[in-house]
């Protein structure tokens, strides 16, 4: 499945590890939340980069204390209707200060890229290349935003304030 | 009223381009229907029984004459010459072609209108008191806050894939004319003891399969914290609302299942992180929006109009209309005028393109260019001078817009029903029409005083039958249309959900049944008592007896 | 046992259409291809190649109007469910939109 990272199709060096599978030495792995909570010390002892995959029904708070230890957090979108991942992403970025790779996995479509980006995602696992190739266009589809999130974009209200100040 | 600046214009234009591109991909087959459907819905486009249906947003029910003319033009150019005003202050077109919708949206954008988020699992059109800004009993204009909420909720990146639809209503007076107790979030402007104005916040109201009255989770929220508090509620709902069962996915179910206290605690805990933070509206932006809702340049007029009194005495038909359709205006010498879209035999809430154009012209001439849409499917001219009422009324009569029945037995709310809606079990509009034909005597209509009948064609309750004084719910019994009657519903601040009175009636019987109920009321009412009051005083017994005794 | 026809909404304009004997989609139910209920699934399969132009095709039960005189008009299918009759013939409150 193609991976978009930093706006371009990228190679994915991460291994999504099933719960029972042995941890390969020296390779960056993504484990489930349950496995992370059960084998934290062992995983940290391995020395490689670590990632955790959150299901859409799992709480962001479960990783609140661990954000500094993880290089990646993947958030699952089991169907495109399931919008919980958007809130999870914002909490991880804006509340708990996660600064590693925040990856959207599962049912990820081009018409959600912009919403996801605004919520703090910076990597996306998509179904096929055509979806991936639509990434830049999707992000450019809007220049006006009404809400402030942690994405650094200036919302309309702030632009209006700047304009007022300039007058 | 609010006017778009360059940012608002750019936003809707970008949205139109996005939908144009999505539609092209659908028509070429690059997108399947399953993939296209969420985008279609988030742009207000349904696929209904006969055709597509486009629901255009009318934010908090406020329209300029220019916008009304555009709505008329769209009805003529792209549809079948009419539109339907809805129970959420929007307008629906029943026959647009998908291939034309991007052009329709482009035309709407030219007059600062859109169909964004009028469907889908997102925050819908924010509704408000239709008499906002002009009602005599108002603390502050709720539309200011409805506009703030509209912008905050438009393509909100976190809340565009909620468990289910989300409806917010705002009111500015103690008398609730926006049915806030039956919304996912209801906001009421209130004044604290120290004179500060803030919001009472209600959550978890709704109709449909499981009607519930909203609970007050915060009696007083300072205005400055409106957006942070809403964000907290929406985040709790987005994360914890049920996603396993479509019929249990509204926030009212979450509030019910966790309990009001626990729910409130979750919201307050989340809000503690957000209050005073970047989501709050800056002072300057609030001032900018408030400026759009300053009162227009009213003339200084005396409170009394002797000329009007003479006209009322001279013309009984005019007098009846004045009595039923006018509401007190905060500005002396002005009146709020209701235009009934419930003429005898007509589909409730429908208006032809000709009627829309005429209303636009009348608004320019008599109402400072402004029109309102009510959630009871009528229109309002909010700024009419007392001295011009007679001339206005004379213009309305030949247009079929002067029926003197506001809030009365023939001012019926009805959903489109089985004639148009693919969700319906039974037709609703013919029942409404039959009732208006049965009760077509004006004297009788007025004698019955305030009597609100609401008809839904299925349990989704888009006709708001749960809150009708008399509610009628269409059901399917072995392939036949049957109608279940409820009594005692109330959408106002004395909120109540109607109770089923007994077995359902066939389409042949239901109008007789309504008349029996009405006659029963007349027989037992105390002087000055409305139907609803009589029901509250005596209960269902006398009504059940008259209705079912004969069988 | 009822007969069946295959109906859908046309993608481009949303109009109600019926799968017809020529393998296309007709706006009038009188032109619909009628099959015995047992052949319903086969009809869907046959229509598969032209479903790109329609949305949500589904089968409905119909009765054929009684046979006319040998020299008379072809009998037209009438849907059994009231909802489908409204859909086929038009909203009851707007006879001007009859199909």
PDB file of N, CA and C in Angstrom, chain A residues 56 80-84 86-88 90-91 94-95 109-112 114-115 118-119 131 141-149 156-157 159-161 163-164, chain B residues 2 5-8 10-11 14-15 18 22 25 38-39 151-152 154-158 160-161 227 231 235 238-239 243 270 273 278-280 282 284-285 288:
ATOM      1  N   UNK A  56      -9.517   3.017  16.409  1.00  0.00           N
ATOM      2  CA  UNK A  56     -10.310   4.248  16.490  1.00  0.00           C
ATOM      3  C   UNK A  56     -11.067   4.355  17.806  1.00  0.00           C
ATOM      4  N   UNK A  80     -14.541   4.948   6.216  1.00  0.00           N
ATOM      5  CA  UNK A  80     -14.359   6.402   6.075  1.00  0.00           C
ATOM      6  C   UNK A  80     -15.338   7.158   6.973  1.00  0.00           C
ATOM      7  N   UNK A  81     -16.426   6.490   7.387  1.00  0.00           N
ATOM      8  CA  UNK A  81     -17.397   7.153   8.260  1.00  0.00           C
ATOM      9  C   UNK A  81     -16.872   7.376   9.673  1.00  0.00           C
ATOM     10  N   UNK A  82     -15.877   6.569  10.054  1.00  0.00           N
ATOM     11  CA  UNK A  82     -15.426   6.592  11.445  1.00  0.00           C
ATOM     12  C   UNK A  82     -14.466   7.749  11.648  1.00  0.00           C
ATOM     13  N   UNK A  83     -14.967   8.826  12.206  1.00  0.00           N
ATOM     14  CA  UNK A  83     -14.185  10.051  12.311  1.00  0.00           C
ATOM     15  C   UNK A  83     -13.462  10.223  13.627  1.00  0.00           C
ATOM     16  N   UNK A  84     -13.365   9.186  14.416  1.00  0.00           N
ATOM     17  CA  UNK A  84     -12.723   9.318  15.725  1.00  0.00           C
ATOM     18  C   UNK A  84     -11.252   9.669  15.602  1.00  0.00           C
ATOM     19  N   UNK A  86      -9.737  11.685  13.816  1.00  0.00           N
ATOM     20  CA  UNK A  86      -9.456  13.125  13.717  1.00  0.00           C
ATOM     21  C   UNK A  86      -9.269  13.718  15.113  1.00  0.00           C
ATOM     22  N   UNK A  87     -10.132  13.321  16.041  1.00  0.00           N
ATOM     23  CA  UNK A  87      -9.994  13.817  17.419  1.00  0.00           C
ATOM     24  C   UNK A  87      -8.757  13.239  18.080  1.00  0.00           C
ATOM     25  N   UNK A  88      -8.511  11.953  17.854  1.00  0.00           N
ATOM     26  CA  UNK A  88      -7.330  11.324  18.452  1.00  0.00           C
ATOM     27  C   UNK A  88      -6.063  12.040  18.002  1.00  0.00           C
ATOM     28  N   UNK A  90      -5.691  15.163  16.939  1.00  0.00           N
ATOM     29  CA  UNK A  90      -5.546  16.501  17.527  1.00  0.00           C
ATOM     30  C   UNK A  90      -5.109  16.409  18.981  1.00  0.00           C
ATOM     31  N   UNK A  91      -5.650  15.452  19.713  1.00  0.00           N
ATOM     32  CA  UNK A  91      -5.250  15.299  21.116  1.00  0.00           C
ATOM     33  C   UNK A  91      -3.781  14.931  21.217  1.00  0.00           C
ATOM     34  N   UNK A  94      -1.870  18.244  19.886  1.00  0.00           N
ATOM     35  CA  UNK A  94      -2.072  19.532  20.559  1.00  0.00           C
ATOM     36  C   UNK A  94      -2.136  19.418  22.079  1.00  0.00           C
ATOM     37  N   UNK A  95      -2.595  18.277  22.567  1.00  0.00           N
ATOM     38  CA  UNK A  95      -2.707  18.140  24.026  1.00  0.00           C
ATOM     39  C   UNK A  95      -1.454  17.480  24.587  1.00  0.00           C
ATOM     40  N   UNK A 109      -9.000   8.210   2.151  1.00  0.00           N
ATOM     41  CA  UNK A 109      -9.320   8.666   0.794  1.00  0.00           C
ATOM     42  C   UNK A 109      -8.887  10.105   0.581  1.00  0.00           C
ATOM     43  N   UNK A 110      -8.714  10.435  -0.690  1.00  0.00           N
ATOM     44  CA  UNK A 110      -8.173  11.743  -1.023  1.00  0.00           C
ATOM     45  C   UNK A 110      -9.001  12.895  -0.472  1.00  0.00           C
ATOM     46  N   UNK A 111     -10.325  12.672  -0.355  1.00  0.00           N
ATOM     47  CA  UNK A 111     -11.160  13.774   0.105  1.00  0.00           C
ATOM     48  C   UNK A 111     -11.087  13.982   1.618  1.00  0.00           C
ATOM     49  N   UNK A 112     -10.279  13.160   2.267  1.00  0.00           N
ATOM     50  CA  UNK A 112     -10.052  13.375   3.697  1.00  0.00           C
ATOM     51  C   UNK A 112      -8.654  13.905   3.985  1.00  0.00           C
ATOM     52  N   UNK A 114      -7.046  16.621   3.411  1.00  0.00           N
ATOM     53  CA  UNK A 114      -6.929  17.968   3.967  1.00  0.00           C
ATOM     54  C   UNK A 114      -7.401  17.998   5.417  1.00  0.00           C
ATOM     55  N   UNK A 115      -8.532  17.334   5.700  1.00  0.00           N
ATOM     56  CA  UNK A 115      -9.007  17.273   7.089  1.00  0.00           C
ATOM     57  C   UNK A 115      -7.939  16.622   7.967  1.00  0.00           C
ATOM     58  N   UNK A 118      -4.935  18.818   8.592  1.00  0.00           N
ATOM     59  CA  UNK A 118      -5.238  19.892   9.536  1.00  0.00           C
ATOM     60  C   UNK A 118      -5.313  19.371  10.962  1.00  0.00           C
ATOM     61  N   UNK A 119      -5.606  18.088  11.112  1.00  0.00           N
ATOM     62  CA  UNK A 119      -5.672  17.523  12.464  1.00  0.00           C
ATOM     63  C   UNK A 119      -4.318  17.038  12.949  1.00  0.00           C
ATOM     64  N   UNK A 131      -4.806   7.505  -5.630  1.00  0.00           N
ATOM     65  CA  UNK A 131      -5.155   8.269  -4.433  1.00  0.00           C
ATOM     66  C   UNK A 131      -3.933   9.057  -3.968  1.00  0.00           C
ATOM     67  N   UNK A 141      -6.840  22.309  -2.310  1.00  0.00           N
ATOM     68  CA  UNK A 141      -8.222  22.575  -2.735  1.00  0.00           C
ATOM     69  C   UNK A 141      -8.874  23.718  -1.967  1.00  0.00           C
ATOM     70  N   UNK A 142      -8.355  24.044  -0.800  1.00  0.00           N
ATOM     71  CA  UNK A 142      -8.895  25.166  -0.034  1.00  0.00           C
ATOM     72  C   UNK A 142      -7.764  26.061   0.453  1.00  0.00           C
ATOM     73  N   UNK A 143      -8.021  27.371   0.418  1.00  0.00           N
ATOM     74  CA  UNK A 143      -7.036  28.287   0.990  1.00  0.00           C
ATOM     75  C   UNK A 143      -7.621  29.016   2.198  1.00  0.00           C
ATOM     76  N   UNK A 144      -8.929  28.827   2.423  1.00  0.00           N
ATOM     77  CA  UNK A 144      -9.581  29.526   3.529  1.00  0.00           C
ATOM     78  C   UNK A 144     -10.030  28.502   4.561  1.00  0.00           C
ATOM     79  N   UNK A 145      -9.685  28.752   5.809  1.00  0.00           N
ATOM     80  CA  UNK A 145     -10.052  27.838   6.888  1.00  0.00           C
ATOM     81  C   UNK A 145     -10.673  28.644   8.018  1.00  0.00           C
ATOM     82  N   UNK A 146     -11.764  28.135   8.567  1.00  0.00           N
ATOM     83  CA  UNK A 146     -12.436  28.894   9.616  1.00  0.00           C
ATOM     84  C   UNK A 146     -11.970  28.515  11.017  1.00  0.00           C
ATOM     85  N   UNK A 147     -11.289  27.382  11.146  1.00  0.00           N
ATOM     86  CA  UNK A 147     -10.956  26.900  12.481  1.00  0.00           C
ATOM     87  C   UNK A 147      -9.444  26.901  12.660  1.00  0.00           C
ATOM     88  N   UNK A 148      -9.026  27.218  13.859  1.00  0.00           N
ATOM     89  CA  UNK A 148      -7.600  27.103  14.166  1.00  0.00           C
ATOM     90  C   UNK A 148      -7.351  25.711  14.731  1.00  0.00           C
ATOM     91  N   UNK A 149      -6.382  25.003  14.142  1.00  0.00           N
ATOM     92  CA  UNK A 149      -5.949  23.722  14.722  1.00  0.00           C
ATOM     93  C   UNK A 149      -4.456  23.852  14.986  1.00  0.00           C
ATOM     94  N   UNK A 156      -9.217  32.247   8.901  1.00  0.00           N
ATOM     95  CA  UNK A 156      -9.765  33.485   8.354  1.00  0.00           C
ATOM     96  C   UNK A 156      -9.861  34.588   9.405  1.00  0.00           C
ATOM     97  N   UNK A 157     -10.276  34.217  10.618  1.00  0.00           N
ATOM     98  CA  UNK A 157     -10.465  35.231  11.637  1.00  0.00           C
ATOM     99  C   UNK A 157      -9.170  35.966  11.947  1.00  0.00           C
ATOM    100  N   UNK A 159      -6.615  36.293   9.800  1.00  0.00           N
ATOM    101  CA  UNK A 159      -6.298  37.114   8.629  1.00  0.00           C
ATOM    102  C   UNK A 159      -7.103  38.410   8.672  1.00  0.00           C
ATOM    103  N   UNK A 160      -8.344  38.285   9.116  1.00  0.00           N
ATOM    104  CA  UNK A 160      -9.190  39.472   9.234  1.00  0.00           C
ATOM    105  C   UNK A 160      -8.627  40.430  10.280  1.00  0.00           C
ATOM    106  N   UNK A 161      -8.127  39.870  11.367  1.00  0.00           N
ATOM    107  CA  UNK A 161      -7.547  40.690  12.427  1.00  0.00           C
ATOM    108  C   UNK A 161      -6.329  41.447  11.917  1.00  0.00           C
ATOM    109  N   UNK A 163      -5.716  42.236   8.884  1.00  0.00           N
ATOM    110  CA  UNK A 163      -6.139  43.253   7.932  1.00  0.00           C
ATOM    111  C   UNK A 163      -6.656  44.480   8.674  1.00  0.00           C
ATOM    112  N   UNK A 164      -7.405  44.248   9.745  1.00  0.00           N
ATOM    113  CA  UNK A 164      -7.919  45.359  10.551  1.00  0.00           C
ATOM    114  C   UNK A 164      -6.777  46.147  11.162  1.00  0.00           C
TER     115      UNK A 164
ATOM    116  N   UNK B   2     -25.491  39.177   7.841  1.00  0.00           N
ATOM    117  CA  UNK B   2     -24.072  38.975   7.555  1.00  0.00           C
ATOM    118  C   UNK B   2     -23.792  39.107   6.062  1.00  0.00           C
ATOM    119  N   UNK B   5     -17.140  38.394   3.238  1.00  0.00           N
ATOM    120  CA  UNK B   5     -15.954  39.146   2.822  1.00  0.00           C
ATOM    121  C   UNK B   5     -15.175  38.257   1.844  1.00  0.00           C
ATOM    122  N   UNK B   6     -14.005  38.701   1.470  1.00  0.00           N
ATOM    123  CA  UNK B   6     -13.243  37.965   0.449  1.00  0.00           C
ATOM    124  C   UNK B   6     -12.972  36.525   0.877  1.00  0.00           C
ATOM    125  N   UNK B   7     -12.824  36.285   2.170  1.00  0.00           N
ATOM    126  CA  UNK B   7     -12.526  34.930   2.662  1.00  0.00           C
ATOM    127  C   UNK B   7     -13.738  34.030   2.508  1.00  0.00           C
ATOM    128  N   UNK B   8     -14.910  34.534   2.878  1.00  0.00           N
ATOM    129  CA  UNK B   8     -16.127  33.739   2.733  1.00  0.00           C
ATOM    130  C   UNK B   8     -16.391  33.425   1.272  1.00  0.00           C
ATOM    131  N   UNK B  10     -14.185  33.227  -1.169  1.00  0.00           N
ATOM    132  CA  UNK B  10     -13.194  32.249  -1.635  1.00  0.00           C
ATOM    133  C   UNK B  10     -13.564  30.855  -1.145  1.00  0.00           C
ATOM    134  N   UNK B  11     -14.013  30.766   0.077  1.00  0.00           N
ATOM    135  CA  UNK B  11     -14.365  29.466   0.671  1.00  0.00           C
ATOM    136  C   UNK B  11     -15.463  28.769  -0.112  1.00  0.00           C
ATOM    137  N   UNK B  14     -14.266  27.708  -3.567  1.00  0.00           N
ATOM    138  CA  UNK B  14     -13.404  26.522  -3.515  1.00  0.00           C
ATOM    139  C   UNK B  14     -14.223  25.265  -3.302  1.00  0.00           C
ATOM    140  N   UNK B  15     -15.258  25.389  -2.494  1.00  0.00           N
ATOM    141  CA  UNK B  15     -16.127  24.250  -2.250  1.00  0.00           C
ATOM    142  C   UNK B  15     -16.866  23.847  -3.517  1.00  0.00           C
ATOM    143  N   UNK B  18     -14.476  22.035  -5.744  1.00  0.00           N
ATOM    144  CA  UNK B  18     -14.230  20.695  -5.228  1.00  0.00           C
ATOM    145  C   UNK B  18     -15.384  19.761  -5.606  1.00  0.00           C
ATOM    146  N   UNK B  22     -15.528  16.449  -7.972  1.00  0.00           N
ATOM    147  CA  UNK B  22     -16.035  15.168  -7.475  1.00  0.00           C
ATOM    148  C   UNK B  22     -17.182  14.665  -8.351  1.00  0.00           C
ATOM    149  N   UNK B  25     -15.868  13.224 -11.566  1.00  0.00           N
ATOM    150  CA  UNK B  25     -15.299  11.884 -11.352  1.00  0.00           C
ATOM    151  C   UNK B  25     -16.415  10.849 -11.202  1.00  0.00           C
ATOM    152  N   UNK B  38     -20.831  10.217   0.386  1.00  0.00           N
ATOM    153  CA  UNK B  38     -20.567  11.171   1.462  1.00  0.00           C
ATOM    154  C   UNK B  38     -20.322  12.595   0.971  1.00  0.00           C
ATOM    155  N   UNK B  39     -19.707  12.747  -0.194  1.00  0.00           N
ATOM    156  CA  UNK B  39     -19.462  14.103  -0.716  1.00  0.00           C
ATOM    157  C   UNK B  39     -20.759  14.715  -1.193  1.00  0.00           C
ATOM    158  N   UNK B 151     -19.653  29.590  10.920  1.00  0.00           N
ATOM    159  CA  UNK B 151     -18.291  29.632  10.389  1.00  0.00           C
ATOM    160  C   UNK B 151     -17.410  28.590  11.076  1.00  0.00           C
ATOM    161  N   UNK B 152     -17.490  28.531  12.381  1.00  0.00           N
ATOM    162  CA  UNK B 152     -16.662  27.572  13.126  1.00  0.00           C
ATOM    163  C   UNK B 152     -16.929  26.127  12.674  1.00  0.00           C
ATOM    164  N   UNK B 154     -18.039  25.089   9.666  1.00  0.00           N
ATOM    165  CA  UNK B 154     -17.951  24.847   8.220  1.00  0.00           C
ATOM    166  C   UNK B 154     -16.651  24.137   7.858  1.00  0.00           C
ATOM    167  N   UNK B 155     -16.794  22.894   7.386  1.00  0.00           N
ATOM    168  CA  UNK B 155     -15.654  22.041   7.058  1.00  0.00           C
ATOM    169  C   UNK B 155     -14.678  21.969   8.231  1.00  0.00           C
ATOM    170  N   UNK B 156     -15.247  21.787   9.420  1.00  0.00           N
ATOM    171  CA  UNK B 156     -14.416  21.591  10.606  1.00  0.00           C
ATOM    172  C   UNK B 156     -13.663  20.276  10.425  1.00  0.00           C
ATOM    173  N   UNK B 157     -12.330  20.316  10.433  1.00  0.00           N
ATOM    174  CA  UNK B 157     -11.575  19.112  10.074  1.00  0.00           C
ATOM    175  C   UNK B 157     -11.755  17.972  11.067  1.00  0.00           C
ATOM    176  N   UNK B 158     -12.073  18.284  12.317  1.00  0.00           N
ATOM    177  CA  UNK B 158     -12.210  17.229  13.328  1.00  0.00           C
ATOM    178  C   UNK B 158     -13.619  16.640  13.357  1.00  0.00           C
ATOM    179  N   UNK B 160     -16.130  16.379  10.808  1.00  0.00           N
ATOM    180  CA  UNK B 160     -16.844  16.156   9.558  1.00  0.00           C
ATOM    181  C   UNK B 160     -17.292  14.709   9.379  1.00  0.00           C
ATOM    182  N   UNK B 161     -16.906  13.843  10.288  1.00  0.00           N
ATOM    183  CA  UNK B 161     -17.320  12.432  10.209  1.00  0.00           C
ATOM    184  C   UNK B 161     -17.794  12.000  11.585  1.00  0.00           C
ATOM    185  N   UNK B 227     -17.293  29.028  21.718  1.00  0.00           N
ATOM    186  CA  UNK B 227     -16.677  28.069  20.800  1.00  0.00           C
ATOM    187  C   UNK B 227     -15.889  26.988  21.535  1.00  0.00           C
ATOM    188  N   UNK B 231     -16.742  23.062  21.170  1.00  0.00           N
ATOM    189  CA  UNK B 231     -15.685  22.144  20.731  1.00  0.00           C
ATOM    190  C   UNK B 231     -15.559  20.979  21.728  1.00  0.00           C
ATOM    191  N   UNK B 235     -16.210  17.155  20.694  1.00  0.00           N
ATOM    192  CA  UNK B 235     -15.116  16.179  20.793  1.00  0.00           C
ATOM    193  C   UNK B 235     -15.551  14.967  21.629  1.00  0.00           C
ATOM    194  N   UNK B 238     -17.823  13.025  19.369  1.00  0.00           N
ATOM    195  CA  UNK B 238     -17.116  12.377  18.254  1.00  0.00           C
ATOM    196  C   UNK B 238     -16.392  11.115  18.735  1.00  0.00           C
ATOM    197  N   UNK B 239     -15.825  11.179  19.942  1.00  0.00           N
ATOM    198  CA  UNK B 239     -15.058  10.038  20.449  1.00  0.00           C
ATOM    199  C   UNK B 239     -15.942   8.960  21.062  1.00  0.00           C
ATOM    200  N   UNK B 243     -21.174   4.129  17.309  1.00  0.00           N
ATOM    201  CA  UNK B 243     -20.990   3.963  15.870  1.00  0.00           C
ATOM    202  C   UNK B 243     -21.381   2.565  15.430  1.00  0.00           C
ATOM    203  N   UNK B 270     -13.042  18.149  29.456  1.00  0.00           N
ATOM    204  CA  UNK B 270     -12.424  18.494  28.180  1.00  0.00           C
ATOM    205  C   UNK B 270     -12.353  20.019  28.034  1.00  0.00           C
ATOM    206  N   UNK B 273      -9.438  22.126  29.353  1.00  0.00           N
ATOM    207  CA  UNK B 273      -8.232  22.249  28.530  1.00  0.00           C
ATOM    208  C   UNK B 273      -8.383  23.306  27.450  1.00  0.00           C
ATOM    209  N   UNK B 278      -6.880  28.826  21.856  1.00  0.00           N
ATOM    210  CA  UNK B 278      -6.932  29.356  20.494  1.00  0.00           C
ATOM    211  C   UNK B 278      -8.275  29.207  19.775  1.00  0.00           C
ATOM    212  N   UNK B 279      -9.143  28.336  20.268  1.00  0.00           N
ATOM    213  CA  UNK B 279     -10.418  28.175  19.569  1.00  0.00           C
ATOM    214  C   UNK B 279     -11.367  29.348  19.829  1.00  0.00           C
ATOM    215  N   UNK B 280     -11.170  30.061  20.919  1.00  0.00           N
ATOM    216  CA  UNK B 280     -12.105  31.144  21.272  1.00  0.00           C
ATOM    217  C   UNK B 280     -12.100  32.231  20.205  1.00  0.00           C
ATOM    218  N   UNK B 282     -11.792  35.781  18.841  1.00  0.00           N
ATOM    219  CA  UNK B 282     -11.174  37.032  19.299  1.00  0.00           C
ATOM    220  C   UNK B 282     -12.204  38.162  19.353  1.00  0.00           C
ATOM    221  N   UNK B 284     -12.186  41.198  18.394  1.00  0.00           N
ATOM    222  CA  UNK B 284     -12.323  41.937  17.148  1.00  0.00           C
ATOM    223  C   UNK B 284     -13.235  41.224  16.155  1.00  0.00           C
ATOM    224  N   UNK B 285     -13.148  39.919  16.128  1.00  0.00           N
ATOM    225  CA  UNK B 285     -13.976  39.147  15.191  1.00  0.00           C
ATOM    226  C   UNK B 285     -15.436  39.183  15.656  1.00  0.00           C
ATOM    227  N   UNK B 288     -16.796  42.467  14.689  1.00  0.00           N
ATOM    228  CA  UNK B 288     -17.028  42.534  13.240  1.00  0.00           C
ATOM    229  C   UNK B 288     -18.369  41.899  12.888  1.00  0.00           C
TER     230      UNK B 288
END
